[in-house]
CSV table of C-alpha atoms in Angstrom, one decimal:
chain,number,residue,atom,x,y,z
A,1,MET,CA,-60.6,56.0,38.7
A,2,LEU,CA,-61.7,52.1,37.5
A,3,LEU,CA,-59.9,49.0,38.9
A,4,THR,CA,-60.3,45.3,38.2
A,5,ASP,CA,-59.2,43.1,41.2
A,6,SER,CA,-57.7,39.9,39.3
A,7,HIS,CA,-58.3,37.6,42.0
A,8,CYS,CA,-60.6,38.2,45.0
A,9,HIS,CA,-62.3,34.8,46.6
A,10,PHE,CA,-65.6,36.6,46.8
A,11,ASP,CA,-67.7,33.7,47.0
A,12,PHE,CA,-66.1,32.9,50.5
A,13,ALA,CA,-68.5,32.9,53.6
A,14,ALA,CA,-66.4,36.1,54.6
A,15,PHE,CA,-68.6,37.7,52.0
A,16,GLY,CA,-72.0,36.1,53.1
A,17,PRO,CA,-74.1,33.6,52.4
A,18,ASP,CA,-75.1,32.5,49.2
A,19,SER,CA,-78.8,33.9,49.5
A,20,GLY,CA,-79.6,37.1,50.9
A,21,THR,CA,-78.4,40.7,50.2
A,22,GLU,CA,-75.1,40.9,52.3
A,23,ARG,CA,-72.8,39.5,49.4
A,24,ALA,CA,-74.3,42.3,46.8
A,25,GLU,CA,-73.7,44.8,49.6
A,26,HIS,CA,-70.3,44.1,49.8
A,27,TRP,CA,-70.0,44.6,45.7
A,28,LEU,CA,-71.7,48.0,46.1
A,29,ARG,CA,-68.9,49.0,48.6
A,30,ALA,CA,-66.4,48.0,46.0
A,31,GLN,CA,-68.2,49.5,43.4
A,32,ALA,CA,-68.5,52.9,45.2
A,33,VAL,CA,-64.3,53.3,45.4
A,34,GLY,CA,-64.0,52.5,41.6
A,35,VAL,CA,-63.8,48.5,41.6
A,36,HIS,CA,-65.5,47.4,38.5
A,37,ARG,CA,-64.8,44.2,37.8
A,38,LEU,CA,-63.6,40.9,39.6
A,39,VAL,CA,-61.8,37.6,38.8
A,40,ILE,CA,-63.2,35.0,41.5
A,41,PRO,CA,-60.6,32.0,41.4
A,42,GLY,CA,-61.9,28.3,41.4
A,43,ILE,CA,-60.2,26.2,43.8
A,44,GLU,CA,-62.6,23.2,44.3
A,45,ALA,CA,-64.8,21.0,42.6
A,46,ALA,CA,-68.0,22.3,44.6
A,47,GLN,CA,-67.4,25.9,43.1
A,48,TRP,CA,-67.6,24.5,39.6
A,49,PRO,CA,-71.2,24.9,39.5
A,50,THR,CA,-71.8,27.6,41.8
A,51,LEU,CA,-69.3,30.4,40.9
A,52,PRO,CA,-71.5,30.7,37.1
A,53,LYS,CA,-74.6,31.6,39.0
A,54,LEU,CA,-73.0,34.1,41.5
A,55,CYS,CA,-71.5,35.8,38.7
A,56,ALA,CA,-74.6,35.8,36.7
A,57,ALA,CA,-76.2,37.4,39.2
A,58,HIS,CA,-73.8,40.7,39.5
A,59,ASN,CA,-72.5,42.4,37.0
A,60,GLY,CA,-69.3,42.7,36.8
A,61,LEU,CA,-67.8,39.4,38.3
A,62,TYR,CA,-66.0,36.9,36.1
A,63,TYR,CA,-64.9,33.5,37.0
A,64,ALA,CA,-62.0,31.0,36.8
A,65,LEU,CA,-62.3,27.2,37.2
A,66,GLY,CA,-59.3,24.9,38.4
A,67,LEU,CA,-58.0,23.1,41.5
A,68,HIS,CA,-55.9,24.5,43.7
A,69,PRO,CA,-52.8,22.8,45.3
A,70,TRP,CA,-54.4,23.2,48.7
A,71,TRP,CA,-57.4,20.9,47.9
A,72,LEU,CA,-55.6,19.1,45.6
A,73,ALA,CA,-54.9,16.6,48.7
A,74,LYS,CA,-58.8,16.2,49.3
A,75,ALA,CA,-59.5,15.2,45.4
A,76,GLU,CA,-56.8,12.9,44.9
A,77,SER,CA,-57.9,10.9,48.0
A,78,ALA,CA,-61.8,10.8,46.9
A,79,LEU,CA,-60.5,9.5,43.4
A,80,GLU,CA,-57.7,6.7,45.2
A,81,LYS,CA,-60.9,5.6,47.0
A,82,THR,CA,-63.0,5.0,43.9
A,83,ASN,CA,-60.5,3.4,42.2
A,84,SER,CA,-59.9,1.1,44.5
A,85,GLY,CA,-63.7,0.3,45.3
A,86,LEU,CA,-63.6,1.9,48.8
A,87,ALA,CA,-66.1,4.2,47.9
A,88,ASN,CA,-69.5,4.3,45.9
A,89,ALA,CA,-69.2,8.0,44.6
A,90,ALA,CA,-66.2,10.3,44.7
A,91,LEU,CA,-65.3,12.7,42.5
A,92,ASP,CA,-62.9,12.1,39.5
A,93,TRP,CA,-61.6,15.6,39.3
A,94,PRO,CA,-59.9,15.7,35.8
A,95,SER,CA,-63.2,14.6,34.5
A,96,GLU,CA,-65.4,16.8,36.5
A,97,LEU,CA,-63.0,19.9,35.9
A,98,THR,CA,-63.2,19.0,32.3
A,99,ALA,CA,-67.1,19.0,32.1
A,100,ALA,CA,-67.1,22.3,34.1
A,101,LEU,CA,-64.9,23.9,31.6
A,102,GLU,CA,-67.1,22.3,28.3
A,103,ARG,CA,-70.4,23.6,30.2
A,104,ALA,CA,-68.5,27.1,30.5
A,105,LYS,CA,-66.9,27.7,26.8
A,106,ASP,CA,-69.6,29.6,25.7
A,107,ASP,CA,-70.1,31.7,29.1
A,108,PRO,CA,-68.4,35.0,28.6
A,109,ARG,CA,-67.7,35.7,32.7
A,110,TRP,CA,-65.5,32.4,32.6
A,111,VAL,CA,-61.7,33.8,31.8
A,112,ALA,CA,-59.2,31.5,33.0
A,113,VAL,CA,-58.3,28.4,34.2
A,114,GLY,CA,-57.7,28.3,38.0
A,115,GLU,CA,-56.3,28.8,40.7
A,116,ILE,CA,-53.8,26.2,40.0
A,117,GLY,CA,-50.1,25.6,40.7
A,118,LEU,CA,-47.8,24.0,43.3
A,119,ASP,CA,-46.8,24.6,47.1
A,120,LYS,CA,-43.9,23.1,48.6
A,121,HIS,CA,-45.1,23.8,51.6
A,122,LEU,CA,-47.9,21.1,51.5
A,123,PRO,CA,-47.4,17.9,52.7
A,124,LEU,CA,-48.5,16.4,49.4
A,125,ALA,CA,-45.7,15.3,47.2
A,126,LEU,CA,-44.7,17.9,44.8
A,127,GLU,CA,-45.0,15.4,42.0
A,128,GLN,CA,-48.7,14.7,42.4
A,129,GLN,CA,-48.9,18.3,42.5
A,130,GLU,CA,-47.3,18.7,39.3
A,131,ALA,CA,-49.4,15.7,37.6
A,132,ALA,CA,-52.4,18.0,38.7
A,133,PHE,CA,-50.7,21.1,37.3
A,134,ILE,CA,-49.7,19.7,34.0
A,135,THR,CA,-53.5,18.3,33.6
A,136,GLN,CA,-54.4,21.7,34.3
A,137,LEU,CA,-51.9,23.3,31.8
A,138,LYS,CA,-53.1,21.3,29.2
A,139,LEU,CA,-56.7,21.9,29.6
A,140,ALA,CA,-55.7,25.7,29.4
A,141,ILE,CA,-54.0,24.9,26.2
A,142,GLU,CA,-57.0,22.9,24.9
A,143,TYR,CA,-59.6,25.5,25.8
A,144,GLN,CA,-57.0,28.9,24.8
A,145,LYS,CA,-57.5,30.1,28.3
A,146,PRO,CA,-55.2,32.0,30.4
A,147,VAL,CA,-54.1,30.3,33.7
A,148,ILE,CA,-54.1,31.5,37.1
A,149,ILE,CA,-51.1,30.8,39.0
A,150,HIS,CA,-50.3,29.6,42.8
A,151,SER,CA,-46.9,29.3,43.2
A,152,ASN,CA,-45.1,29.3,46.8
A,153,GLY,CA,-41.5,28.6,47.0
A,154,THR,CA,-41.6,26.5,43.5
A,155,HIS,CA,-41.4,29.8,41.0
A,156,ASP,CA,-38.8,27.7,39.0
A,157,ARG,CA,-40.3,24.4,38.9
A,158,VAL,CA,-43.3,26.4,37.9
A,159,LEU,CA,-41.2,27.8,35.3
A,160,LYS,CA,-40.1,24.4,34.1
A,161,TRP,CA,-43.3,23.3,33.1
A,162,LEU,CA,-45.0,26.7,31.4
A,163,ARG,CA,-41.6,26.5,29.2
A,164,ARG,CA,-43.0,22.9,28.0
A,165,TYR,CA,-46.7,23.5,28.0
A,166,PRO,CA,-47.0,27.1,27.0
A,167,VAL,CA,-50.3,28.8,27.3
A,168,ILE,CA,-51.6,31.7,26.0
A,169,GLY,CA,-50.7,33.8,28.9
A,170,GLY,CA,-52.0,34.2,33.1
A,171,VAL,CA,-51.3,36.1,36.1
A,172,VAL,CA,-48.8,34.8,38.3
A,173,HIS,CA,-50.8,35.5,42.0
A,174,GLY,CA,-49.4,37.2,45.2
A,175,PHE,CA,-46.1,36.8,43.7
A,176,SER,CA,-43.4,37.0,46.1
A,177,GLY,CA,-40.0,36.1,44.4
A,178,SER,CA,-36.9,37.6,42.8
A,179,ARG,CA,-36.8,40.5,39.8
A,180,GLN,CA,-35.5,37.6,37.7
A,181,GLN,CA,-38.3,35.0,38.6
A,182,ALA,CA,-40.8,38.2,37.6
A,183,GLU,CA,-38.8,38.9,34.4
A,184,THR,CA,-38.9,35.4,33.3
A,185,PHE,CA,-42.9,34.9,34.2
A,186,TRP,CA,-43.1,37.7,32.1
A,187,GLN,CA,-41.1,36.8,29.2
A,188,LEU,CA,-43.3,33.6,29.2
A,189,GLY,CA,-46.4,35.6,28.8
A,190,LEU,CA,-47.4,35.6,32.5
A,191,HIS,CA,-48.2,38.8,34.1
A,192,ILE,CA,-47.6,39.5,37.8
A,193,GLY,CA,-50.0,40.2,40.3
A,194,VAL,CA,-49.6,42.9,42.7
A,195,GLY,CA,-51.7,43.2,46.0
A,196,GLY,CA,-51.1,43.7,49.7
A,197,THR,CA,-47.2,42.4,49.7
A,198,ILE,CA,-46.0,45.4,48.3
A,199,THR,CA,-47.5,47.0,51.6
A,200,TYR,CA,-44.9,45.4,53.7
A,201,SER,CA,-41.4,47.1,53.9
A,202,ARG,CA,-39.8,43.8,55.0
A,203,ALA,CA,-40.8,42.5,51.4
A,204,ASN,CA,-38.0,44.4,50.1
A,205,LYS,CA,-37.0,41.6,47.8
A,206,THR,CA,-40.8,41.5,45.8
A,207,ARG,CA,-40.8,45.2,45.8
A,208,GLN,CA,-37.7,45.9,44.0
A,209,ALA,CA,-38.7,43.1,41.6
A,210,ILE,CA,-41.9,45.1,41.0
A,211,ALA,CA,-40.8,48.5,40.7
A,212,ALA,CA,-38.2,47.1,37.8
A,213,LEU,CA,-40.8,45.0,35.9
A,214,PRO,CA,-42.3,46.5,32.6
A,215,ILE,CA,-45.6,48.1,33.7
A,216,GLU,CA,-47.2,45.9,31.0
A,217,ALA,CA,-46.5,42.9,32.8
A,218,LEU,CA,-48.2,44.2,36.2
A,219,VAL,CA,-52.4,43.5,37.5
A,220,LEU,CA,-54.0,44.5,40.6
A,221,GLU,CA,-55.4,42.1,42.8
A,222,THR,CA,-56.5,41.7,46.7
A,223,ASP,CA,-56.7,38.0,47.3
A,224,ALA,CA,-59.4,39.0,49.7
A,225,PRO,CA,-60.5,38.0,52.2
A,226,ASP,CA,-56.8,36.6,52.3
A,227,MET,CA,-53.8,38.8,52.3
A,228,PRO,CA,-54.6,41.9,54.3
A,229,LEU,CA,-52.3,45.0,53.7
A,230,SER,CA,-49.8,46.4,56.3
A,231,GLY,CA,-51.9,48.2,58.8
A,232,PHE,CA,-54.9,45.8,58.7
A,233,GLN,CA,-53.2,42.6,60.1
A,234,GLY,CA,-56.0,40.5,61.2
A,235,GLN,CA,-58.7,42.1,59.3
A,236,PRO,CA,-60.7,40.3,56.8
A,237,ASN,CA,-58.9,41.7,53.1
A,238,HIS,CA,-61.7,43.4,51.0
A,239,PRO,CA,-62.0,44.7,47.3
A,240,THR,CA,-62.6,48.0,48.5
A,241,GLN,CA,-58.6,48.0,49.7
A,242,LEU,CA,-57.7,48.0,45.8
A,243,PRO,CA,-56.9,51.5,45.6
A,244,LEU,CA,-54.7,51.3,48.6
A,245,VAL,CA,-52.9,48.9,46.3
A,246,LEU,CA,-52.5,51.0,43.9
A,247,SER,CA,-51.7,54.1,45.7
A,248,ALA,CA,-48.7,52.1,47.0
A,249,LEU,CA,-47.7,50.5,43.7
A,250,ALA,CA,-47.9,54.3,42.1
A,251,ALA,CA,-45.4,55.1,44.9
A,252,LEU,CA,-43.4,52.4,44.4
A,253,ARG,CA,-42.7,53.3,41.0
A,254,GLN,CA,-42.9,56.8,41.5
A,255,THR,CA,-45.6,57.2,39.4
A,256,ASP,CA,-49.4,58.9,39.1
A,257,GLU,CA,-51.7,57.0,40.2
A,258,ALA,CA,-54.2,58.0,37.3
A,259,ASN,CA,-52.3,57.3,34.5
A,260,LEU,CA,-51.1,53.7,36.0
A,261,SER,CA,-54.9,52.9,36.5
A,262,LEU,CA,-55.5,53.5,32.6
A,263,GLN,CA,-52.2,51.1,32.1
A,264,LEU,CA,-53.5,48.7,34.4
A,265,GLU,CA,-57.0,48.3,32.5
A,266,ARG,CA,-55.3,47.9,29.5
A,267,ASN,CA,-53.3,45.2,30.8
A,268,VAL,CA,-56.1,43.5,32.7
A,269,GLU,CA,-58.4,43.9,29.8
A,270,ARG,CA,-55.5,42.4,27.5
A,271,LEU,CA,-54.8,38.9,29.8
A,272,PHE,CA,-58.5,38.2,30.1
A,273,GLY,CA,-59.6,39.3,26.6
A,274,TRP,CA,-61.8,41.9,27.4
């Protein structure tokens, strides 16, 4: 069975330094269990020039470019200092992101705008987060790319902006919410990212939502090295765990793993235009 990890932070230090063989060895381990593609989401400006190079060095790696809400405060602070004359050179992140997307527009490894979104647990005001989210939704529309969305306690607000700025598709990463919310995302063309959350019995609401959705709405992910599966708490997550997510999903939906994997591959291919 061939599987695609639709959300893996494979450029993080947990997978080794940028130079050397360690990262390549991690990728070989993933391929050995059937993971033949993964998408690396962009989270901050420092990645925007490096992700294309990483993905060009390894077959099967693809990338997204975006500014994650967790890194937004840093970028906004730099921009404010620049505008007030308190710094000689700092990041104007909207311009830098636009330039990065323009450089990537002919690269087949660039598949999405993301990781973008909202997080109610951040100290940064939601209004500021929403302004950045809207900026990036507009860029996704301009470049006709799907989005990879981070939504933590903000599903209804994210849905509000998706209705106002309809993108061509995307995925709600690490979904944790109700069946109604999941169905509404799917109605707007957003797939639901299924990862380690469904391996926890306490995540009953999310498990019920995933079990009830059309299979066409789902894609697999690990969020490695984060979001460890049940039984692996305290250990770095890894794309080699993706078959365990598939097994958990097959058990939850009471279906055959082989047929399920084929449908999930069709879903992710449709989503990212492969």
